[in-house]
Amino acid sequence: MKVGTQHGSSNEILGLLAAFGVNHICSALPSPRLDKNWSVDALMKLRERVESYGIKLEIVPLPLSSNYITSVENPNIMLGKSPQRDREIDDICQMIRNAARVGIPALKYNLSILGVVRTEPSPGRGGARYSTFVYEKAKQNPALTEAGPVNDEEYWERITYFLKRVIPVAEEYKVRMACHPHDPGMPPDTGFRGVHTVLGSVEGLKRFVEIVPSSYHGLNFCQGTVSEMLEHPQKEILEVIRYFGSRHRIFNVHFRNIRGHFLNFQETFIDDGDVDMLHAMRVYKEVGYDGMMMPDHVPQIPDDPKGYQAFAYTFGYVKALIRAVAAEG
């Protein structure tokens, strides 16, 4: 295992990462559209620039972000609108081919309508601000998103349609496709603003990875988001890691801690949450996971507007945990 990040790929960021000893990354999004920035030449230049800092480009994000449906780059895929979604999927398939041609081993993506839903931040350690979600305080206004009501089976149809088009291409070109869960999970009977977040539960993720049997179809396993799905994260998360890790469906890890549980949680510093992160790291080792352990985001610290201090702290903590479990033999 190795510490990684998705914090960007500007020269400024790459210089900092090299100094921190973070030698594996997910880049910034090349472009929201299939344009020259997704060409083989441009992707090769990106890879070479990253490697010039002694850093390996492990993953590139697709223009399928965790944004709200009106802001996502290719909305028709999750809106289920044909033929528009077919054109967007064609572009995604070409991005997969181009990434493979320059030796990029994995792509990450989301299949989002709601985006990441949060309520007001809460005070954390030392004056930090913790990203927070309390379902009872979340405003469902307006009652429906621009997608209208989307029940379980409608959402599954859109996901399945996408996967059955793109995973065969990924398999042909040997590019792993890492999907992020829905963040946060919502009540399964009512959803949120008319949308049932089918990738917001462990059972939903289990169904997801079985839709297309392929070793190139898996998860951008956000441990924080999965912990948010559980009533007792500190007790339950280890078995969830074992389930997906033993089936080799974890392609990247967002290694984040939380305090709380399903429908009521805070995103904390890595050492200030409910989950024993050393124990979790041991389970990743147990199942043979050898990819990036990545802090996806960190608490806001006063006078640290870019988050560099918080990320540096977290990188060091993750590196220490990796070294500790490696030393255990």
mmCIF file of C-alpha atoms in Angstrom:
data_model
loop_
_atom_site.group_PDB
_atom_site.id
_atom_site.type_symbol
_atom_site.label_atom_id
_atom_site.label_comp_id
_atom_site.label_asym_id
_atom_site.label_seq_id
_atom_site.Cartn_x
_atom_site.Cartn_y
_atom_site.Cartn_z
ATOM 1 C CA MET A 1 0.000 0.000 0.000
ATOM 2 C CA LYS A 2 1.045 3.583 -0.539
ATOM 3 C CA VAL A 3 -0.201 7.000 0.438
ATOM 4 C CA GLY A 4 -1.906 8.818 -2.405
ATOM 5 C CA THR A 5 -3.961 11.903 -3.099
ATOM 6 C CA GLN A 6 -6.515 13.458 -5.444
ATOM 7 C CA HIS A 7 -5.553 16.974 -4.358
ATOM 8 C CA GLY A 8 -4.611 18.125 -7.869
ATOM 9 C CA SER A 9 -1.781 17.974 -10.384
ATOM 10 C CA SER A 10 -0.598 21.554 -10.808
ATOM 11 C CA ASN A 11 3.156 22.100 -10.642
ATOM 12 C CA GLU A 12 2.720 23.780 -7.255
ATOM 13 C CA ILE A 13 0.869 20.761 -5.868
ATOM 14 C CA LEU A 14 3.261 18.259 -7.425
ATOM 15 C CA GLY A 15 6.222 20.042 -5.822
ATOM 16 C CA LEU A 16 4.573 19.881 -2.404
ATOM 17 C CA LEU A 17 3.642 16.225 -2.830
ATOM 18 C CA ALA A 18 7.194 15.324 -3.813
ATOM 19 C CA ALA A 19 8.445 17.029 -0.653
ATOM 20 C CA PHE A 20 5.866 15.172 1.463
ATOM 21 C CA GLY A 21 6.865 11.834 -0.065
ATOM 22 C CA VAL A 22 3.463 11.314 -1.687
ATOM 23 C CA ASN A 23 4.573 9.527 -4.832
ATOM 24 C CA HIS A 24 1.253 8.259 -6.231
ATOM 25 C CA ILE A 25 -1.689 10.412 -7.297
ATOM 26 C CA CYS A 26 -4.990 10.818 -9.014
ATOM 27 C CA SER A 27 -4.743 13.835 -11.294
ATOM 28 C CA ALA A 28 -7.144 16.699 -11.719
ATOM 29 C CA LEU A 29 -9.848 16.289 -14.369
ATOM 30 C CA PRO A 30 -8.256 16.841 -17.806
ATOM 31 C CA SER A 31 -11.451 18.383 -19.218
ATOM 32 C CA PRO A 32 -15.223 18.084 -18.787
ATOM 33 C CA ARG A 33 -15.531 17.213 -22.474
ATOM 34 C CA LEU A 34 -13.812 14.916 -24.955
ATOM 35 C CA ASP A 35 -11.501 17.555 -26.367
ATOM 36 C CA LYS A 36 -7.773 18.014 -26.973
ATOM 37 C CA ASN A 37 -7.036 17.615 -23.253
ATOM 38 C CA TRP A 38 -8.241 14.007 -23.497
ATOM 39 C CA SER A 39 -6.105 13.289 -26.551
ATOM 40 C CA VAL A 40 -3.354 10.699 -26.359
ATOM 41 C CA ASP A 41 -0.760 13.435 -26.778
ATOM 42 C CA ALA A 42 -2.185 15.571 -23.957
ATOM 43 C CA LEU A 43 -2.545 12.631 -21.570
ATOM 44 C CA MET A 44 1.020 11.565 -22.312
ATOM 45 C CA LYS A 45 2.239 15.074 -21.523
ATOM 46 C CA LEU A 46 0.267 14.988 -18.266
ATOM 47 C CA ARG A 47 1.795 11.667 -17.309
ATOM 48 C CA GLU A 48 5.305 12.825 -18.173
ATOM 49 C CA ARG A 49 4.894 16.049 -16.203
ATOM 50 C CA VAL A 50 3.722 14.139 -13.140
ATOM 51 C CA GLU A 51 6.558 11.646 -13.480
ATOM 52 C CA SER A 52 9.117 14.461 -13.730
ATOM 53 C CA TYR A 53 8.457 15.022 -10.002
ATOM 54 C CA GLY A 54 9.101 11.355 -9.202
ATOM 55 C CA ILE A 55 5.362 10.728 -8.872
ATOM 56 C CA LYS A 56 3.303 8.009 -10.548
ATOM 57 C CA LEU A 57 -0.010 8.864 -12.200
ATOM 58 C CA GLU A 58 -2.219 6.039 -10.923
ATOM 59 C CA ILE A 59 -5.711 7.350 -11.702
ATOM 60 C CA VAL A 60 -7.381 10.033 -13.795
ATOM 61 C CA PRO A 61 -10.955 11.200 -13.076
ATOM 62 C CA LEU A 62 -13.624 10.942 -15.725
ATOM 63 C CA PRO A 63 -16.055 13.842 -16.251
ATOM 64 C CA LEU A 64 -18.623 12.078 -14.073
ATOM 65 C CA SER A 65 -18.165 14.000 -10.848
ATOM 66 C CA SER A 66 -19.989 14.003 -7.509
ATOM 67 C CA ASN A 67 -21.720 17.286 -8.381
ATOM 68 C CA TYR A 68 -25.442 17.972 -8.314
ATOM 69 C CA ILE A 69 -27.167 16.875 -11.523
ATOM 70 C CA THR A 70 -27.357 20.386 -13.043
ATOM 71 C CA SER A 71 -23.595 20.839 -12.538
ATOM 72 C CA VAL A 72 -22.334 17.381 -13.473
ATOM 73 C CA GLU A 73 -20.376 17.288 -16.722
ATOM 74 C CA ASN A 74 -22.397 14.586 -18.513
ATOM 75 C CA PRO A 75 -25.864 14.731 -16.947
ATOM 76 C CA ASN A 76 -27.821 12.676 -19.447
ATOM 77 C CA ILE A 77 -26.221 9.405 -18.323
ATOM 78 C CA MET A 78 -27.909 9.651 -14.927
ATOM 79 C CA LEU A 79 -30.979 11.424 -16.284
ATOM 80 C CA GLY A 80 -31.483 8.397 -18.527
ATOM 81 C CA LYS A 81 -32.115 10.523 -21.612
ATOM 82 C CA SER A 82 -31.531 8.861 -24.975
ATOM 83 C CA PRO A 83 -29.961 9.456 -27.443
ATOM 84 C CA GLN A 84 -28.053 12.112 -25.474
ATOM 85 C CA ARG A 85 -26.707 9.584 -22.980
ATOM 86 C CA ASP A 86 -25.422 7.401 -25.812
ATOM 87 C CA ARG A 87 -23.308 10.254 -27.136
ATOM 88 C CA GLU A 88 -21.945 10.944 -23.653
ATOM 89 C CA ILE A 89 -21.150 7.267 -23.105
ATOM 90 C CA ASP A 90 -19.383 7.138 -26.476
ATOM 91 C CA ASP A 91 -17.137 9.961 -25.261
ATOM 92 C CA ILE A 92 -16.426 8.143 -21.985
ATOM 93 C CA CYS A 93 -15.443 5.018 -23.936
ATOM 94 C CA GLN A 94 -13.000 7.031 -26.044
ATOM 95 C CA MET A 95 -11.485 8.517 -22.885
ATOM 96 C CA ILE A 96 -10.915 4.959 -21.631
ATOM 97 C CA ARG A 97 -9.154 4.012 -24.861
ATOM 98 C CA ASN A 98 -6.936 7.094 -24.814
ATOM 99 C CA ALA A 99 -6.007 6.575 -21.150
ATOM 100 C CA ALA A 100 -4.994 2.989 -21.914
ATOM 101 C CA ARG A 101 -2.800 4.086 -24.806
ATOM 102 C CA VAL A 102 -0.620 6.179 -22.490
ATOM 103 C CA GLY A 103 -0.455 3.589 -19.704
ATOM 104 C CA ILE A 104 -2.907 5.089 -17.214
ATOM 105 C CA PRO A 105 -4.102 2.031 -15.259
ATOM 106 C CA ALA A 106 -7.362 3.295 -13.740
ATOM 107 C CA LEU A 107 -10.125 5.881 -14.032
ATOM 108 C CA LYS A 108 -12.478 7.004 -11.279
ATOM 109 C CA TYR A 109 -16.040 8.270 -11.585
ATOM 110 C CA ASN A 110 -19.377 8.915 -9.863
ATOM 111 C CA LEU A 111 -22.935 8.127 -10.891
ATOM 112 C CA SER A 112 -24.563 11.003 -9.057
ATOM 113 C CA ILE A 113 -27.819 12.939 -9.126
ATOM 114 C CA LEU A 114 -27.923 14.559 -5.691
ATOM 115 C CA GLY A 115 -24.236 15.367 -5.389
ATOM 116 C CA VAL A 116 -22.701 15.360 -1.908
ATOM 117 C CA VAL A 117 -25.358 16.479 0.567
ATOM 118 C CA ARG A 118 -24.300 18.158 3.806
ATOM 119 C CA THR A 119 -25.809 20.400 6.482
ATOM 120 C CA GLU A 120 -23.992 23.145 8.427
ATOM 121 C CA PRO A 121 -20.390 22.370 9.474
ATOM 122 C CA SER A 122 -19.804 21.700 13.154
ATOM 123 C CA PRO A 123 -16.913 22.760 15.406
ATOM 124 C CA GLY A 124 -14.077 20.272 15.661
ATOM 125 C CA ARG A 125 -10.705 19.945 17.342
ATOM 126 C CA GLY A 126 -8.722 23.117 17.836
ATOM 127 C CA GLY A 127 -11.195 25.370 16.085
ATOM 128 C CA ALA A 128 -11.359 23.238 12.936
ATOM 129 C CA ARG A 129 -14.647 22.893 11.073
ATOM 130 C CA TYR A 130 -15.986 19.396 10.420
ATOM 131 C CA SER A 131 -18.159 18.674 7.398
ATOM 132 C CA THR A 132 -21.453 17.425 8.849
ATOM 133 C CA PHE A 133 -24.693 15.745 7.815
ATOM 134 C CA VAL A 134 -27.796 15.543 9.987
ATOM 135 C CA TYR A 135 -30.732 14.185 8.010
ATOM 136 C CA GLU A 136 -33.374 15.923 10.118
ATOM 137 C CA LYS A 137 -31.740 19.288 9.335
ATOM 138 C CA ALA A 138 -31.232 18.710 5.615
ATOM 139 C CA LYS A 139 -33.479 20.929 3.498
ATOM 140 C CA GLN A 140 -35.503 19.116 0.864
ATOM 141 C CA ASN A 141 -36.312 22.295 -0.983
ATOM 142 C CA PRO A 142 -37.502 22.058 -3.641
ATOM 143 C CA ALA A 143 -39.019 18.643 -2.979
ATOM 144 C CA LEU A 144 -37.684 17.210 -6.247
ATOM 145 C CA THR A 145 -34.441 17.691 -8.148
ATOM 146 C CA GLU A 146 -34.394 18.515 -11.863
ATOM 147 C CA ALA A 147 -34.230 14.743 -12.421
ATOM 148 C CA GLY A 148 -37.730 14.368 -10.977
ATOM 149 C CA PRO A 149 -38.614 11.276 -8.950
ATOM 150 C CA VAL A 150 -36.061 8.481 -9.434
ATOM 151 C CA ASN A 151 -36.943 5.205 -7.736
ATOM 152 C CA ASP A 152 -34.619 2.267 -7.137
ATOM 153 C CA GLU A 153 -35.260 0.413 -10.359
ATOM 154 C CA GLU A 154 -35.043 3.538 -12.508
ATOM 155 C CA TYR A 155 -31.665 4.353 -10.971
ATOM 156 C CA TRP A 156 -30.479 0.764 -11.424
ATOM 157 C CA GLU A 157 -31.539 0.818 -15.074
ATOM 158 C CA ARG A 158 -29.402 3.906 -15.725
ATOM 159 C CA ILE A 159 -26.415 2.461 -13.891
ATOM 160 C CA THR A 160 -26.714 -0.888 -15.669
ATOM 161 C CA TYR A 161 -27.087 0.753 -19.078
ATOM 162 C CA PHE A 162 -23.866 2.677 -18.467
ATOM 163 C CA LEU A 163 -21.886 -0.269 -17.117
ATOM 164 C CA LYS A 164 -22.847 -2.630 -19.930
ATOM 165 C CA ARG A 165 -21.525 -0.112 -22.430
ATOM 166 C CA VAL A 166 -18.298 0.960 -20.721
ATOM 167 C CA ILE A 167 -16.990 -2.047 -18.774
ATOM 168 C CA PRO A 168 -16.436 -4.208 -21.905
ATOM 169 C CA VAL A 169 -14.316 -1.356 -23.309
ATOM 170 C CA ALA A 170 -12.420 -1.047 -20.035
ATOM 171 C CA GLU A 171 -11.823 -4.799 -20.021
ATOM 172 C CA GLU A 172 -10.629 -4.791 -23.623
ATOM 173 C CA TYR A 173 -8.181 -1.960 -22.887
ATOM 174 C CA LYS A 174 -7.284 -3.197 -19.367
ATOM 175 C CA VAL A 175 -8.274 -0.024 -17.507
ATOM 176 C CA ARG A 176 -9.829 -0.415 -14.064
ATOM 177 C CA MET A 177 -13.009 1.586 -13.494
ATOM 178 C CA ALA A 178 -13.393 2.769 -9.894
ATOM 179 C CA CYS A 179 -16.840 4.082 -8.901
ATOM 180 C CA HIS A 180 -17.433 6.157 -5.768
ATOM 181 C CA PRO A 181 -20.482 5.342 -3.603
ATOM 182 C CA HIS A 182 -23.321 7.806 -3.152
ATOM 183 C CA ASP A 183 -22.490 10.243 -0.358
ATOM 184 C CA PRO A 184 -24.323 10.141 1.958
ATOM 185 C CA GLY A 185 -26.667 7.192 2.067
ATOM 186 C CA MET A 186 -30.309 8.168 2.500
ATOM 187 C CA PRO A 187 -33.336 6.372 3.987
ATOM 188 C CA PRO A 188 -34.089 3.481 1.622
ATOM 189 C CA ASP A 189 -37.859 3.926 1.823
ATOM 190 C CA THR A 190 -38.006 7.654 1.072
ATOM 191 C CA GLY A 191 -34.663 8.664 -0.431
ATOM 192 C CA PHE A 192 -33.974 12.405 -0.599
ATOM 193 C CA ARG A 193 -35.729 14.944 -2.814
ATOM 194 C CA GLY A 194 -37.330 12.098 -4.721
ATOM 195 C CA VAL A 195 -34.067 10.277 -5.455
ATOM 196 C CA HIS A 196 -33.284 6.839 -4.063
ATOM 197 C CA THR A 197 -29.507 6.644 -3.589
ATOM 198 C CA VAL A 198 -28.985 3.011 -4.555
ATOM 199 C CA LEU A 199 -25.193 3.219 -4.171
ATOM 200 C CA GLY A 200 -25.636 4.617 -0.659
ATOM 201 C CA SER A 201 -25.849 1.259 1.122
ATOM 202 C CA VAL A 202 -23.579 -1.749 1.458
ATOM 203 C CA GLU A 203 -26.192 -3.988 -0.148
ATOM 204 C CA GLY A 204 -26.416 -1.578 -3.069
ATOM 205 C CA LEU A 205 -22.646 -1.671 -3.544
ATOM 206 C CA LYS A 206 -22.715 -5.471 -3.465
ATOM 207 C CA ARG A 207 -25.321 -5.461 -6.226
ATOM 208 C CA PHE A 208 -23.336 -2.874 -8.182
ATOM 209 C CA VAL A 209 -20.110 -4.882 -8.389
ATOM 210 C CA GLU A 210 -22.025 -7.948 -9.646
ATOM 211 C CA ILE A 211 -23.823 -6.228 -12.522
ATOM 212 C CA VAL A 212 -20.981 -6.840 -14.971
ATOM 213 C CA PRO A 213 -18.570 -9.624 -13.973
ATOM 214 C CA SER A 214 -15.143 -8.150 -14.686
ATOM 215 C CA SER A 215 -11.893 -7.639 -12.828
ATOM 216 C CA TYR A 216 -11.897 -4.112 -14.304
ATOM 217 C CA HIS A 217 -15.190 -3.164 -12.617
ATOM 218 C CA GLY A 218 -14.905 -2.068 -8.992
ATOM 219 C CA LEU A 219 -14.950 0.665 -6.408
ATOM 220 C CA ASN A 220 -13.267 3.850 -5.488
ATOM 221 C CA PHE A 221 -13.840 2.606 -1.943
ATOM 222 C CA CYS A 222 -14.507 5.655 0.188
ATOM 223 C CA GLN A 223 -14.158 4.291 3.700
ATOM 224 C CA GLY A 224 -15.626 7.503 5.092
ATOM 225 C CA THR A 225 -18.704 7.326 2.877
ATOM 226 C CA VAL A 226 -19.220 3.627 3.576
ATOM 227 C CA SER A 227 -18.875 4.299 7.311
ATOM 228 C CA GLU A 228 -21.628 6.901 6.909
ATOM 229 C CA MET A 229 -23.952 4.100 5.731
ATOM 230 C CA LEU A 230 -23.574 2.099 8.949
ATOM 231 C CA GLU A 231 -25.291 2.272 12.328
ATOM 232 C CA HIS A 232 -22.114 1.166 14.125
ATOM 233 C CA PRO A 233 -19.195 2.062 11.840
ATOM 234 C CA GLN A 234 -16.472 1.189 14.338
ATOM 235 C CA LYS A 235 -17.835 -2.391 14.534
ATOM 236 C CA GLU A 236 -19.131 -2.921 10.996
ATOM 237 C CA ILE A 237 -16.646 -1.289 8.616
ATOM 238 C CA LEU A 238 -13.974 -3.965 8.955
ATOM 239 C CA GLU A 239 -16.239 -6.693 7.558
ATOM 240 C CA VAL A 240 -17.289 -4.429 4.696
ATOM 241 C CA ILE A 241 -13.613 -3.925 3.797
ATOM 242 C CA ARG A 242 -13.122 -7.688 3.943
ATOM 243 C CA TYR A 243 -16.108 -8.348 1.689
ATOM 244 C CA PHE A 244 -15.035 -6.098 -1.173
ATOM 245 C CA GLY A 245 -11.287 -6.476 -0.629
ATOM 246 C CA SER A 246 -11.367 -10.269 -0.690
ATOM 247 C CA ARG A 247 -13.239 -10.082 -4.009
ATOM 248 C CA HIS A 248 -10.633 -7.670 -5.411
ATOM 249 C CA ARG A 249 -13.194 -4.960 -6.067
ATOM 250 C CA ILE A 250 -11.348 -2.185 -4.222
ATOM 251 C CA PHE A 251 -9.306 -0.199 -6.761
ATOM 252 C CA ASN A 252 -8.624 2.892 -4.644
ATOM 253 C CA VAL A 253 -9.280 3.849 -1.022
ATOM 254 C CA HIS A 254 -10.467 7.175 0.349
ATOM 255 C CA PHE A 255 -9.058 6.650 3.843
ATOM 256 C CA ARG A 256 -11.199 8.932 5.974
ATOM 257 C CA ASN A 257 -12.612 8.737 9.489
ATOM 258 C CA ILE A 258 -15.986 9.882 10.806
ATOM 259 C CA ARG A 259 -17.747 10.380 14.099
ATOM 260 C CA GLY A 260 -21.373 9.295 14.239
ATOM 261 C CA HIS A 261 -23.421 6.936 12.110
ATOM 262 C CA PHE A 262 -26.039 6.630 9.358
ATOM 263 C CA LEU A 263 -27.881 9.934 8.819
ATOM 264 C CA ASN A 264 -25.930 11.791 11.528
ATOM 265 C CA PHE A 265 -22.158 12.160 11.229
ATOM 266 C CA GLN A 266 -19.147 14.453 11.095
ATOM 267 C CA GLU A 267 -16.028 14.094 8.936
ATOM 268 C CA THR A 268 -13.171 14.319 11.445
ATOM 269 C CA PHE A 269 -9.405 14.353 11.451
ATOM 270 C CA ILE A 270 -8.106 10.871 10.739
ATOM 271 C CA ASP A 271 -7.288 10.262 14.436
ATOM 272 C CA ASP A 272 -10.407 11.920 15.880
ATOM 273 C CA GLY A 273 -13.194 9.662 14.644
ATOM 274 C CA ASP A 274 -14.892 6.497 15.824
ATOM 275 C CA VAL A 275 -13.084 4.018 13.553
ATOM 276 C CA ASP A 276 -9.778 2.444 14.591
ATOM 277 C CA MET A 277 -7.796 3.337 11.494
ATOM 278 C CA LEU A 278 -4.851 1.111 12.406
ATOM 279 C CA HIS A 279 -7.203 -1.860 12.599
ATOM 280 C CA ALA A 280 -8.721 -0.872 9.266
ATOM 281 C CA MET A 281 -5.262 -0.663 7.688
ATOM 282 C CA ARG A 282 -4.544 -4.172 8.938
ATOM 283 C CA VAL A 283 -7.657 -5.462 7.170
ATOM 284 C CA TYR A 284 -6.622 -3.892 3.852
ATOM 285 C CA LYS A 285 -3.302 -5.675 4.239
ATOM 286 C CA GLU A 286 -5.087 -8.915 5.156
ATOM 287 C CA VAL A 287 -7.121 -8.918 1.926
ATOM 288 C CA GLY A 288 -4.081 -8.146 -0.202
ATOM 289 C CA TYR A 289 -4.941 -4.601 -1.200
ATOM 290 C CA ASP A 290 -1.830 -2.807 -2.493
ATOM 291 C CA GLY A 291 -3.183 0.436 -3.956
ATOM 292 C CA MET A 292 -3.384 4.040 -2.777
ATOM 293 C CA MET A 293 -4.591 5.040 0.683
ATOM 294 C CA MET A 294 -5.882 8.511 -0.021
ATOM 295 C CA PRO A 295 -7.309 11.245 2.208
ATOM 296 C CA ASP A 296 -10.120 12.517 0.000
ATOM 297 C CA HIS A 297 -10.741 15.658 2.024
ATOM 298 C CA VAL A 298 -9.840 17.064 5.420
ATOM 299 C CA PRO A 299 -11.325 19.386 8.053
ATOM 300 C CA GLN A 300 -11.026 23.133 7.567
ATOM 301 C CA ILE A 301 -8.404 24.736 9.781
ATOM 302 C CA PRO A 302 -8.288 28.493 10.459
ATOM 303 C CA ASP A 303 -5.500 30.190 8.487
ATOM 304 C CA ASP A 304 -5.109 27.102 6.252
ATOM 305 C CA PRO A 305 -7.426 28.048 3.360
ATOM 306 C CA LYS A 306 -5.927 25.586 0.860
ATOM 307 C CA GLY A 307 -5.838 22.709 3.344
ATOM 308 C CA TYR A 308 -2.097 22.132 2.947
ATOM 309 C CA GLN A 309 -1.473 21.802 6.683
ATOM 310 C CA ALA A 310 -4.377 19.422 7.205
ATOM 311 C CA PHE A 311 -3.372 17.277 4.238
ATOM 312 C CA ALA A 312 0.279 17.188 5.315
ATOM 313 C CA TYR A 313 -0.768 16.021 8.781
ATOM 314 C CA THR A 314 -2.991 13.320 7.280
ATOM 315 C CA PHE A 315 -0.364 12.136 4.785
ATOM 316 C CA GLY A 316 2.099 11.627 7.617
ATOM 317 C CA TYR A 317 -0.456 9.733 9.677
ATOM 318 C CA VAL A 318 -1.341 7.434 6.766
ATOM 319 C CA LYS A 319 2.332 6.788 5.969
ATOM 320 C CA ALA A 320 2.934 5.852 9.618
ATOM 321 C CA LEU A 321 0.019 3.409 9.609
ATOM 322 C CA ILE A 322 1.249 1.784 6.388
ATOM 323 C CA ARG A 323 4.712 1.379 7.868
ATOM 324 C CA ALA A 324 3.302 0.029 11.137
ATOM 325 C CA VAL A 325 1.277 -2.755 9.500
ATOM 326 C CA ALA A 326 4.154 -3.608 7.163
ATOM 327 C CA ALA A 327 6.426 -4.042 10.192
ATOM 328 C CA GLU A 328 3.988 -6.508 11.740
ATOM 329 C CA GLY A 329 4.928 -9.072 9.118
#
